[in-house]
Amino acid sequence: MSRNEIESRIAGGQKIVIFNQYVLKVDPWLPYHPGGEKALLHMVGKDATDEIQALHSKAAQEQMMRYRIGKIDGFWTNFRPPIQGGAFRPSLDANNVDCEELHNRKMLASSTPISRSPSPVFDVDHDGLRRRGHDEDHPTRTASISSQSSVEPDTTGMSYLDALTREQVSLDIDKYPGVDLVTQHEIAAKYKRLHQAIMDEGLYECSRTAYVFECCRYVGLFAAMFICLIYRQYVLGAVFLGLAWHQLVFLAHDAGHMGITHDYQIDTAIGIFVADFIGGLSLGWWKRNHNVHHIVTNAPEHDPDIEHIPLFAVTHRLLGSLRSTYYDRVMEYDAFAKFMLRIQAWTYYPLLALGRFNLYRLSWDYLIARRGPRRGPGAWHWYLEIAGQFFFWAWFGYGILYKMLPDGWTRFMFVMVSHVTSSPLHVQIVLSHFAMSTSDLGPQESFAQRMLRTTMDVDCPPWLDFIHGGLQFQAIHHLFPRVPRHNLRKAQRLVVEFCRDVGIPYALYGFSDGNKAVIGRLSEVSRQAAILAKCQQTVARNGGVFGHHD
């Protein structure tokens, strides 16, 4: 199939993905995809081979061949997916369509919805940025994505935000390999060899011994909680319950990535038992959210894991009231957000301590609205999750809070202590992303480079792995999501060698240094928000004329 034919099909609304040189039309699979339709939509028009192989089992990859409609030859130059604002030209073959149809197709291409406000950095060819190489045969060396630009006077301070974006994109282009087609295909080829090395060393094999020890830890923590309740040591019992939840999340994470048995149905059942029945959280919500996070990591408009306005902002771009493609709404930078972002470096840890309550809300929203697949192999999971939610609130809400605790104050204290005790998990999860790059280097950037650019690993001695759950190696996990977390440390040597070979920096921080970097990023965005407010005040005083800001 020609590139023009594929572009025309996408312009007509078809969901086309490239996988191992095959052209897949995945429209029929959207309602069935267990990971949600958003993850697929972010791959439309792109060569998704690396993403698919990283996130799917061999059996799932073989099933995808049912949707092939053709093949391509040679390198594929990625389009920007429609959900990310990419515009596609329909076929203008006058032999096949009449004049009215030609007009309609042109209007469709010109009216493609954009998921973000126009920005000079992303909507024009920013020649002022320093780029690696200037090859006329490979125009994709630039991070430019379209030809739209805004010529209206700036009355909102966007010029200042765009200047910051230009600076960050420029720094990333200097720091990382060029995003031209040839360079990124070379990185992708070496990533495939790395993936093969991971498989050859048996790192996809699950360690049953490790899970035996983990299960003993889970049982021990729950037993300690019940013993404390029997002897009326309620605070200590709440601590043990929080520690149990903290540890169990790692098991649910493995199951959600099919990292235990590598069987979709078995691992999902394990994950639902742990997440819903024991933890009160929806595994289906997590998978829908987490799969998008793994594909568009740290993208302010698309990655729900960094979309925390009005409470936090880890990038100045969120100060521009971006539209979230995941939540399908504008993330308003309103008066409340301005107040909260001013003090976000101070509220960061207290609010994360309450993060589990927000996870309940997101889980209930997912289940009540039935956002998961209603047909296909994952449809029955909703019923199991609903049963799990009733079971959780029966044993925790009724059995423990109501029956085993004496009064309202003790119940409140038990809930707060247990939930806060499990909160270091939230610090661990966001630590690997909040201080990393949020720039968009264009659709040609390879999966491997994007993951390493947006994710850091946390250094710690092996005896502390159980506290971090093995997921302190988030960069390695993002490269190989289905590798069991007990094997991530073993894969580190191979990943470091790969990074040296391709010239991609490998971000490795100590736990304290990583937290300092996150707090530093939050403080920097707060400072940028204060400067933006001054710029907007200047605009107001000058009657809508925005001055120069260096």
Coordinates of C-alpha atoms in Angstrom, one line a residue:
M1 CA 0.0 0.0 0.0
S2 CA 1.2 3.5 -0.8
R3 CA 1.7 6.2 1.8
N4 CA -0.9 8.3 0.0
E5 CA -3.5 5.5 0.2
I6 CA -2.9 5.0 3.9
E7 CA -3.1 8.7 4.6
S8 CA -6.4 8.9 2.6
R9 CA -7.8 6.0 4.6
I10 CA -6.9 7.7 7.9
A11 CA -8.4 11.0 6.6
G12 CA -11.6 9.1 6.0
G13 CA -11.7 8.0 9.7
Q14 CA -10.0 4.6 9.5
K15 CA -7.6 3.6 12.3
I16 CA -4.5 2.4 10.5
V17 CA -1.4 1.1 12.4
I18 CA 1.9 -0.2 11.0
F19 CA 3.2 -3.4 12.6
N20 CA 6.2 -5.4 11.2
Q21 CA 5.7 -3.9 7.8
Y22 CA 2.0 -4.9 7.8
V23 CA -0.8 -2.4 7.5
L24 CA -3.4 -3.1 10.2
K25 CA -6.9 -1.6 10.2
V26 CA -7.8 -1.8 13.9
D27 CA -11.3 -0.2 13.8
P28 CA -13.1 -3.5 14.6
W29 CA -10.8 -4.1 17.6
L30 CA -11.3 -0.7 19.3
P31 CA -14.4 -1.8 21.4
Y32 CA -12.7 -5.0 22.4
H33 CA -9.2 -3.8 23.3
P34 CA -8.6 -4.6 27.0
G35 CA -6.3 -1.7 27.4
G36 CA -8.8 0.8 26.2
E37 CA -9.3 2.6 22.9
K38 CA -7.1 5.6 23.8
A39 CA -3.9 3.5 23.6
L40 CA -4.7 2.4 20.1
L41 CA -5.7 5.9 18.9
H42 CA -2.2 7.2 19.9
M43 CA -0.7 4.8 17.4
V44 CA -2.8 5.7 14.3
G45 CA -0.5 6.5 11.4
K46 CA 2.6 5.3 13.1
D47 CA 4.9 2.3 13.0
A48 CA 3.9 0.8 16.3
T49 CA 6.0 -2.3 16.1
D50 CA 8.1 -1.6 19.2
E51 CA 5.2 -0.5 21.3
I52 CA 3.1 -3.6 20.3
Q53 CA 6.0 -6.0 20.9
A54 CA 6.8 -4.4 24.3
L55 CA 3.2 -4.4 25.6
H56 CA 1.7 -7.6 24.0
S57 CA 2.3 -11.3 24.2
K58 CA 3.2 -13.4 21.2
A59 CA -0.3 -14.8 21.1
A60 CA -1.8 -11.3 21.0
Q61 CA 0.6 -10.2 18.3
E62 CA -0.4 -13.2 16.2
Q63 CA -4.1 -12.3 16.6
M64 CA -3.4 -8.8 15.3
M65 CA -2.7 -10.3 11.9
R66 CA -6.4 -10.8 11.4
Y67 CA -6.7 -7.0 10.8
R68 CA -4.0 -6.7 8.1
I69 CA -5.1 -5.1 4.9
G70 CA -1.7 -4.7 3.2
K71 CA 2.0 -4.2 3.5
I72 CA 4.5 -1.4 3.1
D73 CA 8.1 -1.3 1.7
G74 CA 11.1 0.3 3.3
F75 CA 11.2 2.8 6.2
W76 CA 7.9 4.3 7.4
T77 CA 7.7 8.0 8.2
N78 CA 5.3 8.4 11.0
F79 CA 2.3 10.6 10.8
R80 CA 1.1 12.4 13.9
P81 CA -2.0 10.6 15.1
P82 CA -5.3 12.4 14.7
I83 CA -5.9 12.3 18.5
Q84 CA -2.7 14.3 18.9
G85 CA -3.8 16.9 16.4
G86 CA -2.4 15.4 13.2
A87 CA -4.1 16.5 10.0
F88 CA -4.5 14.1 7.1
R89 CA -5.2 14.8 3.4
P90 CA -7.9 12.7 1.7
S91 CA -7.3 11.3 -1.8
L92 CA -8.1 14.0 -4.4
D93 CA -8.4 11.6 -7.3
A94 CA -11.0 13.3 -9.5
N95 CA -11.6 10.1 -11.4
N96 CA -13.1 8.4 -8.4
V97 CA -15.1 11.2 -6.7
D98 CA -17.3 14.1 -7.8
C99 CA -16.7 17.7 -7.1
E100 CA -19.0 17.8 -4.1
E101 CA -17.2 14.9 -2.5
L102 CA -13.8 16.5 -3.2
H103 CA -15.0 19.6 -1.4
N104 CA -16.2 17.6 1.6
R105 CA -12.9 15.7 1.9
K106 CA -11.0 19.0 1.8
M107 CA -13.2 20.3 4.6
L108 CA -12.7 17.2 6.6
A109 CA -8.9 17.5 6.4
S110 CA -9.0 21.1 7.3
S111 CA -11.3 20.6 10.3
T112 CA -9.4 17.9 12.0
P113 CA -9.7 18.6 15.8
I114 CA -6.5 19.7 17.5
S115 CA -5.9 18.4 21.0
R116 CA -4.0 21.5 22.1
S117 CA -3.8 25.2 21.5
P118 CA -1.7 26.3 18.5
S119 CA 1.9 27.0 19.5
P120 CA 4.6 28.5 17.4
V121 CA 7.0 25.9 18.6
F122 CA 5.0 23.0 17.4
D123 CA 3.1 24.6 14.5
V124 CA 5.8 26.3 12.5
D125 CA 9.3 25.2 11.4
H126 CA 11.4 26.6 14.2
D127 CA 14.6 27.2 12.4
G128 CA 16.0 29.1 15.3
L129 CA 16.4 25.8 17.2
R130 CA 19.8 24.1 17.0
R131 CA 19.4 20.7 15.2
R132 CA 21.7 17.7 14.7
G133 CA 22.2 17.6 11.0
H134 CA 20.5 19.3 8.0
D135 CA 19.8 16.5 5.5
E136 CA 17.5 17.6 2.7
D137 CA 16.5 14.0 2.2
H138 CA 15.2 13.7 5.7
P139 CA 13.1 16.7 6.6
T140 CA 11.9 14.9 9.8
R141 CA 15.1 16.0 11.6
T142 CA 13.0 18.9 12.8
A143 CA 10.4 18.6 15.5
S144 CA 7.9 20.6 13.4
I145 CA 4.6 18.9 12.9
S146 CA 2.3 21.2 10.9
S147 CA 2.0 24.5 9.2
Q148 CA -0.6 26.2 11.4
S149 CA 0.3 29.3 13.3
S150 CA -1.5 32.0 15.2
V151 CA -1.2 35.5 14.0
E152 CA -3.6 37.0 16.6
P153 CA -2.1 39.3 19.3
D154 CA -1.0 37.5 22.4
T155 CA -3.2 38.5 25.3
T156 CA -2.7 35.4 27.5
G157 CA 1.1 35.2 27.9
M158 CA 1.4 32.4 25.4
S159 CA 4.5 34.0 23.9
Y160 CA 6.3 33.5 27.2
L161 CA 5.2 29.8 27.5
D162 CA 6.3 29.2 23.8
A163 CA 9.7 30.7 24.5
L164 CA 10.1 28.2 27.4
T165 CA 9.0 25.4 25.2
R166 CA 11.5 26.4 22.5
E167 CA 14.2 26.4 25.1
Q168 CA 13.4 23.0 26.5
V169 CA 13.0 21.4 23.0
S170 CA 16.4 22.9 22.0
L171 CA 18.0 21.5 25.1
D172 CA 16.6 18.0 24.4
I173 CA 17.6 18.1 20.8
D174 CA 21.2 18.9 21.9
K175 CA 21.2 16.3 24.6
Y176 CA 19.7 13.3 22.7
P177 CA 20.3 11.7 19.3
G178 CA 18.7 13.5 16.3
V179 CA 15.1 12.7 15.6
D180 CA 15.7 12.2 11.9
L181 CA 14.4 9.0 10.3
V182 CA 17.7 7.3 9.8
T183 CA 19.1 7.9 13.3
Q184 CA 15.8 6.8 14.9
H185 CA 15.5 3.7 12.8
E186 CA 19.1 2.8 13.8
I187 CA 18.2 3.1 17.4
A188 CA 15.0 1.0 16.9
A189 CA 17.1 -1.7 15.2
K190 CA 19.5 -1.8 18.2
Y191 CA 16.6 -1.8 20.6
K192 CA 15.3 -4.9 18.8
R193 CA 18.7 -6.6 19.3
L194 CA 18.5 -5.6 23.0
H195 CA 15.0 -7.1 23.3
Q196 CA 16.3 -10.3 21.8
A197 CA 19.2 -10.3 24.3
I198 CA 16.7 -9.8 27.2
M199 CA 14.8 -12.9 25.9
D200 CA 18.0 -14.9 25.4
E201 CA 19.0 -14.4 29.0
G202 CA 15.6 -15.7 30.2
L203 CA 14.6 -12.4 31.8
Y204 CA 10.9 -12.9 30.8
E205 CA 10.8 -16.0 33.0
C206 CA 8.9 -15.4 36.2
S207 CA 10.7 -16.3 39.5
R208 CA 8.2 -18.4 41.4
T209 CA 10.5 -18.4 44.4
A210 CA 10.4 -14.6 44.6
Y211 CA 6.6 -14.7 44.6
V212 CA 6.5 -17.4 47.4
F213 CA 8.6 -15.0 49.6
E214 CA 6.3 -12.1 48.6
C215 CA 3.1 -14.1 49.5
C216 CA 4.6 -14.9 52.9
R217 CA 5.2 -11.2 53.4
Y218 CA 1.6 -10.3 52.5
V219 CA 0.2 -13.0 54.8
G220 CA 2.5 -11.9 57.6
L221 CA 1.5 -8.2 57.3
F222 CA -2.2 -9.1 57.3
A223 CA -1.7 -11.4 60.3
A224 CA 0.1 -8.7 62.2
M225 CA -2.8 -6.3 61.5
F226 CA -5.4 -8.7 62.9
I227 CA -3.3 -9.5 65.9
C228 CA -3.0 -5.8 66.6
L229 CA -6.7 -5.3 66.3
I230 CA -7.4 -8.2 68.7
Y231 CA -5.1 -6.5 71.3
R232 CA -6.6 -3.1 70.5
Q233 CA -3.4 -1.7 69.1
Y234 CA -5.4 0.1 66.4
V235 CA -2.7 2.5 65.1
L236 CA -0.1 -0.2 64.7
G237 CA -2.7 -2.4 63.0
A238 CA -3.5 0.4 60.6
V239 CA 0.3 0.7 59.8
F240 CA 0.5 -3.0 59.0
L241 CA -2.6 -2.8 56.7
G242 CA -1.0 0.2 54.9
L243 CA 2.2 -1.7 54.4
A244 CA 0.3 -4.7 53.1
W245 CA -1.5 -2.5 50.5
H246 CA 1.8 -0.9 49.6
Q247 CA 3.3 -4.3 48.8
L248 CA 0.3 -5.8 47.1
V249 CA 0.2 -3.0 44.5
F250 CA 3.5 -4.3 43.1
L251 CA 1.9 -7.7 42.6
A252 CA -1.2 -6.1 40.9
H253 CA 1.2 -4.2 38.7
D254 CA 2.9 -7.4 37.5
A255 CA -0.4 -9.0 36.8
G256 CA -1.7 -6.0 34.9
H257 CA 1.4 -6.3 32.6
M258 CA 1.0 -10.1 32.3
G259 CA 4.3 -10.5 34.0
I260 CA 3.4 -13.5 36.2
T261 CA 2.0 -16.3 34.0
H262 CA 2.1 -14.3 30.7
D263 CA -1.5 -15.5 30.2
Y264 CA -3.9 -12.6 29.7
Q265 CA -6.9 -14.1 31.5
I266 CA -5.0 -15.7 34.4
D267 CA -2.9 -12.7 35.1
T268 CA -5.9 -10.4 34.9
A269 CA -7.9 -12.5 37.3
I270 CA -4.9 -12.4 39.7
G271 CA -4.7 -8.6 39.3
I272 CA -8.4 -8.1 40.0
F273 CA -8.3 -10.3 43.1
V274 CA -5.4 -8.3 44.5
A275 CA -6.5 -4.8 43.3
D276 CA -10.3 -5.0 43.7
F277 CA -11.0 -7.7 46.3
I278 CA -8.1 -6.8 48.6
G279 CA -7.3 -3.2 47.7
G280 CA -10.6 -1.7 46.6
L281 CA -9.1 -0.3 43.4
S282 CA -10.1 -1.1 39.9
L283 CA -7.5 -3.0 37.8
G284 CA -9.5 -2.2 34.7
W285 CA -9.1 1.6 35.4
W286 CA -5.4 1.1 36.0
K287 CA -4.8 -0.7 32.8
R288 CA -6.7 1.8 30.7
N289 CA -4.8 4.6 32.3
H290 CA -1.4 2.9 32.5
N291 CA -1.3 1.7 28.9
V292 CA -1.7 5.3 27.6
H293 CA 1.0 6.3 30.0
H294 CA 3.4 3.7 28.6
I295 CA 2.8 5.0 25.0
V296 CA 2.8 8.8 25.4
T297 CA 4.9 9.0 28.6
N298 CA 5.2 12.6 30.0
A299 CA 3.2 14.2 27.2
P300 CA 1.3 17.0 28.9
E301 CA -1.7 16.7 26.6
H302 CA -2.0 12.9 26.6
D303 CA -0.4 11.2 29.6
P304 CA -2.9 11.1 32.5
D305 CA -0.1 10.4 35.0
I306 CA 1.2 14.0 34.8
E307 CA -2.2 15.7 34.3
H308 CA -2.8 16.8 37.9
I309 CA -4.0 20.4 37.4
P310 CA -5.1 22.2 39.5
L311 CA -3.0 20.5 42.3
F312 CA 0.3 20.0 40.5
A313 CA 2.0 21.0 37.3
V314 CA 5.4 19.5 36.3
T315 CA 5.6 21.5 33.1
H316 CA 4.9 25.1 32.1
R317 CA 2.8 23.9 29.2
L318 CA 0.0 23.0 31.6
L319 CA -0.2 26.8 32.4
G320 CA -1.7 27.2 29.0
S321 CA -5.0 25.4 29.7
L322 CA -4.3 22.4 27.5
R323 CA -6.9 19.9 26.4
S324 CA -6.4 16.4 27.8
T325 CA -7.0 13.8 25.1
Y326 CA -7.3 11.2 27.9
Y327 CA -10.0 12.9 30.0
D328 CA -11.4 14.7 26.9
R329 CA -11.6 18.1 28.7
V330 CA -9.7 21.3 29.0
M331 CA -7.4 21.3 32.0
E332 CA -8.2 24.9 33.1
Y333 CA -5.5 27.0 34.5
D334 CA -7.9 28.9 36.7
A335 CA -7.7 31.0 39.9
F336 CA -7.7 27.9 42.1
A337 CA -4.9 26.3 40.0
K338 CA -2.9 29.5 40.2
F339 CA -3.1 29.5 43.9
M340 CA -2.2 25.8 44.3
L341 CA 0.7 25.9 41.9
R342 CA 2.2 28.8 43.8
I343 CA 2.7 26.4 46.8
Q344 CA 3.0 23.1 45.0
A345 CA 6.5 22.3 46.3
W346 CA 5.0 22.5 49.8
T347 CA 1.8 20.6 49.2
Y348 CA 3.4 17.8 47.1
Y349 CA 4.0 15.3 49.8
P350 CA 0.8 16.0 51.9
L351 CA -1.4 15.6 48.8
L352 CA 0.4 12.5 47.7
A353 CA -0.3 11.1 51.2
L354 CA -4.0 11.3 50.4
G355 CA -3.6 9.9 46.9
R356 CA -5.4 6.6 47.6
F357 CA -8.7 8.4 48.1
N358 CA -8.4 9.8 44.6
L359 CA -7.7 6.3 43.3
Y360 CA -11.0 5.2 44.8
R361 CA -12.8 8.0 42.9
L362 CA -11.1 7.2 39.6
S363 CA -11.9 3.5 40.1
W364 CA -15.6 4.1 40.8
D365 CA -15.8 6.5 37.8
Y366 CA -14.4 3.8 35.5
L367 CA -16.7 1.0 36.8
I368 CA -19.9 3.0 37.1
A369 CA -19.4 4.5 33.6
R370 CA -18.4 1.1 32.2
R371 CA -15.4 2.6 30.4
G372 CA -13.9 -0.8 29.8
P373 CA -14.6 -3.1 26.9
R374 CA -18.2 -4.4 26.9
R375 CA -17.5 -7.1 24.4
G376 CA -14.7 -9.4 23.7
P377 CA -12.2 -11.3 25.9
G378 CA -12.2 -8.6 28.6
A379 CA -15.9 -7.9 28.9
W380 CA -16.5 -10.3 31.8
H381 CA -13.8 -8.6 33.9
W382 CA -16.3 -5.7 34.8
Y383 CA -18.6 -8.2 36.6
L384 CA -15.6 -9.6 38.5
E385 CA -14.5 -6.2 39.5
I386 CA -17.9 -5.2 40.7
A387 CA -18.0 -8.3 42.9
G388 CA -14.5 -7.4 44.1
Q389 CA -15.6 -3.9 45.1
F390 CA -18.5 -5.3 47.2
F391 CA -16.2 -7.8 48.8
F392 CA -13.6 -5.2 49.7
W393 CA -16.1 -2.9 51.4
A394 CA -17.7 -5.9 53.1
W395 CA -14.4 -7.0 54.7
F396 CA -12.8 -3.6 55.2
G397 CA -15.7 -1.2 55.6
Y398 CA -18.0 -3.5 57.5
G399 CA -15.9 -6.3 59.0
I400 CA -13.0 -4.1 60.2
L401 CA -14.1 -0.5 60.4
Y402 CA -17.6 -1.2 61.7
K403 CA -17.3 -4.4 63.6
M404 CA -13.8 -4.5 65.0
L405 CA -13.2 -0.8 65.9
P406 CA -15.0 0.7 68.9
D407 CA -16.0 4.3 67.8
G408 CA -16.1 6.9 65.1
W409 CA -12.8 8.6 66.0
T410 CA -10.9 5.3 66.0
R411 CA -12.4 4.4 62.6
F412 CA -11.3 7.8 61.2
M413 CA -7.9 7.4 62.6
F414 CA -7.6 3.8 61.3
V415 CA -8.6 4.9 57.8
M416 CA -6.2 7.8 57.7
V417 CA -3.2 6.0 59.1
S418 CA -3.6 3.0 56.9
H419 CA -4.0 5.1 53.8
V420 CA -1.1 7.5 54.6
T421 CA 1.1 4.5 55.4
S422 CA 0.6 3.2 51.8
S423 CA 1.3 6.6 50.3
P424 CA 5.1 6.2 49.8
L425 CA 4.1 4.1 46.8
H426 CA 2.7 7.3 45.1
V427 CA 6.0 9.1 45.7
Q428 CA 7.9 6.1 44.2
I429 CA 5.7 6.1 41.1
V430 CA 5.8 9.8 40.2
L431 CA 9.5 10.1 41.2
S432 CA 10.6 8.4 37.9
H433 CA 8.8 10.9 35.7
F434 CA 8.1 14.2 37.3
A435 CA 11.6 15.6 36.9
M436 CA 12.1 14.2 33.4
S437 CA 11.6 15.7 29.9
T438 CA 8.0 16.7 28.8
S439 CA 9.1 17.9 25.4
D440 CA 7.5 16.7 22.1
L441 CA 10.4 15.9 19.7
G442 CA 8.0 14.8 16.9
P443 CA 6.4 11.5 15.7
Q444 CA 9.7 10.1 14.4
E445 CA 11.3 9.7 17.8
S446 CA 11.7 6.0 18.5
F447 CA 10.0 4.2 21.3
A448 CA 13.3 3.4 23.0
Q449 CA 14.5 7.0 23.0
R450 CA 11.2 8.4 24.1
M451 CA 11.1 6.0 27.1
L452 CA 14.6 6.8 28.2
R453 CA 14.2 10.5 27.7
T454 CA 11.0 10.7 29.9
T455 CA 11.9 8.2 32.6
M456 CA 14.6 7.8 35.3
D457 CA 15.7 4.9 37.4
V458 CA 16.3 5.1 41.1
D459 CA 19.5 3.7 42.6
C460 CA 19.3 1.6 45.7
P461 CA 21.1 -1.4 47.2
P462 CA 19.5 -4.9 46.3
W463 CA 18.3 -5.5 49.9
L464 CA 16.0 -2.5 49.5
D465 CA 14.4 -3.7 46.4
F466 CA 11.4 -5.1 48.2
I467 CA 10.5 -1.6 49.5
H468 CA 10.6 -0.1 46.0
G469 CA 8.9 -3.3 44.7
G470 CA 11.6 -3.7 42.0
L471 CA 9.9 -0.8 40.1
Q472 CA 12.7 1.7 41.0
F473 CA 14.0 0.6 37.5
Q474 CA 11.2 2.4 35.8
A475 CA 13.2 3.2 32.7
I476 CA 14.0 -0.4 32.2
H477 CA 10.4 -1.3 32.9
H478 CA 9.2 1.2 30.3
L479 CA 11.5 -0.4 27.7
F480 CA 10.3 -3.9 28.6
P481 CA 6.9 -3.7 30.5
R482 CA 6.2 -7.4 30.5
V483 CA 9.6 -8.4 32.1
P484 CA 8.9 -9.5 35.7
R485 CA 10.1 -6.8 38.1
H486 CA 12.3 -9.2 39.9
N487 CA 14.4 -9.4 36.7
L488 CA 14.7 -5.6 36.1
R489 CA 17.9 -5.3 38.1
K490 CA 19.4 -8.1 36.0
A491 CA 18.5 -6.3 32.8
Q492 CA 20.2 -3.0 33.9
R493 CA 23.6 -4.0 32.6
L494 CA 22.2 -4.7 29.1
V495 CA 20.3 -1.4 29.1
V496 CA 23.3 0.6 30.2
E497 CA 25.3 -0.9 27.4
F498 CA 22.6 -0.1 24.9
C499 CA 22.5 3.5 26.1
R500 CA 26.2 3.9 25.6
D501 CA 26.0 2.4 22.1
V502 CA 23.2 4.7 20.8
G503 CA 24.3 7.8 22.8
I504 CA 21.1 8.2 24.9
P505 CA 21.8 9.3 28.5
Y506 CA 20.7 6.8 31.1
A507 CA 19.1 8.7 34.0
L508 CA 20.0 7.1 37.4
Y509 CA 19.4 9.0 40.6
G510 CA 19.6 8.2 44.3
F511 CA 16.2 8.3 46.1
S512 CA 17.0 11.5 47.8
D513 CA 18.5 13.2 44.8
G514 CA 15.6 12.1 42.7
N515 CA 13.2 13.7 45.2
K516 CA 15.3 16.9 45.1
A517 CA 15.0 16.9 41.4
V518 CA 11.2 16.6 41.5
I519 CA 10.9 19.4 44.1
G520 CA 13.2 21.5 42.0
R521 CA 11.0 21.0 39.0
L522 CA 7.8 21.9 40.9
S523 CA 9.5 25.0 42.3
E524 CA 10.7 25.9 38.8
V525 CA 7.1 25.7 37.4
S526 CA 5.9 27.8 40.3
R527 CA 8.4 30.4 39.4
Q528 CA 7.4 30.3 35.7
A529 CA 3.7 30.6 36.8
A530 CA 4.7 33.8 38.7
I531 CA 6.5 35.2 35.7
L532 CA 3.5 34.4 33.5
A533 CA 1.2 36.3 35.9
K534 CA 3.5 39.3 35.7
C535 CA 3.5 39.1 31.9
Q536 CA -0.3 39.0 31.9
Q537 CA -0.4 42.0 34.1
T538 CA 1.8 43.9 31.7
V539 CA -0.5 42.9 28.9
A540 CA -3.5 44.3 30.8
R541 CA -1.7 47.6 31.5
N542 CA -0.6 48.0 27.9
G543 CA -4.1 47.4 26.6
G544 CA -3.5 43.9 25.1
V545 CA -0.1 44.5 23.6
F546 CA 2.4 41.9 24.7
G547 CA 5.9 43.0 25.1
H548 CA 9.2 41.2 24.6
H549 CA 10.3 38.9 27.4
D550 CA 13.9 37.5 27.3

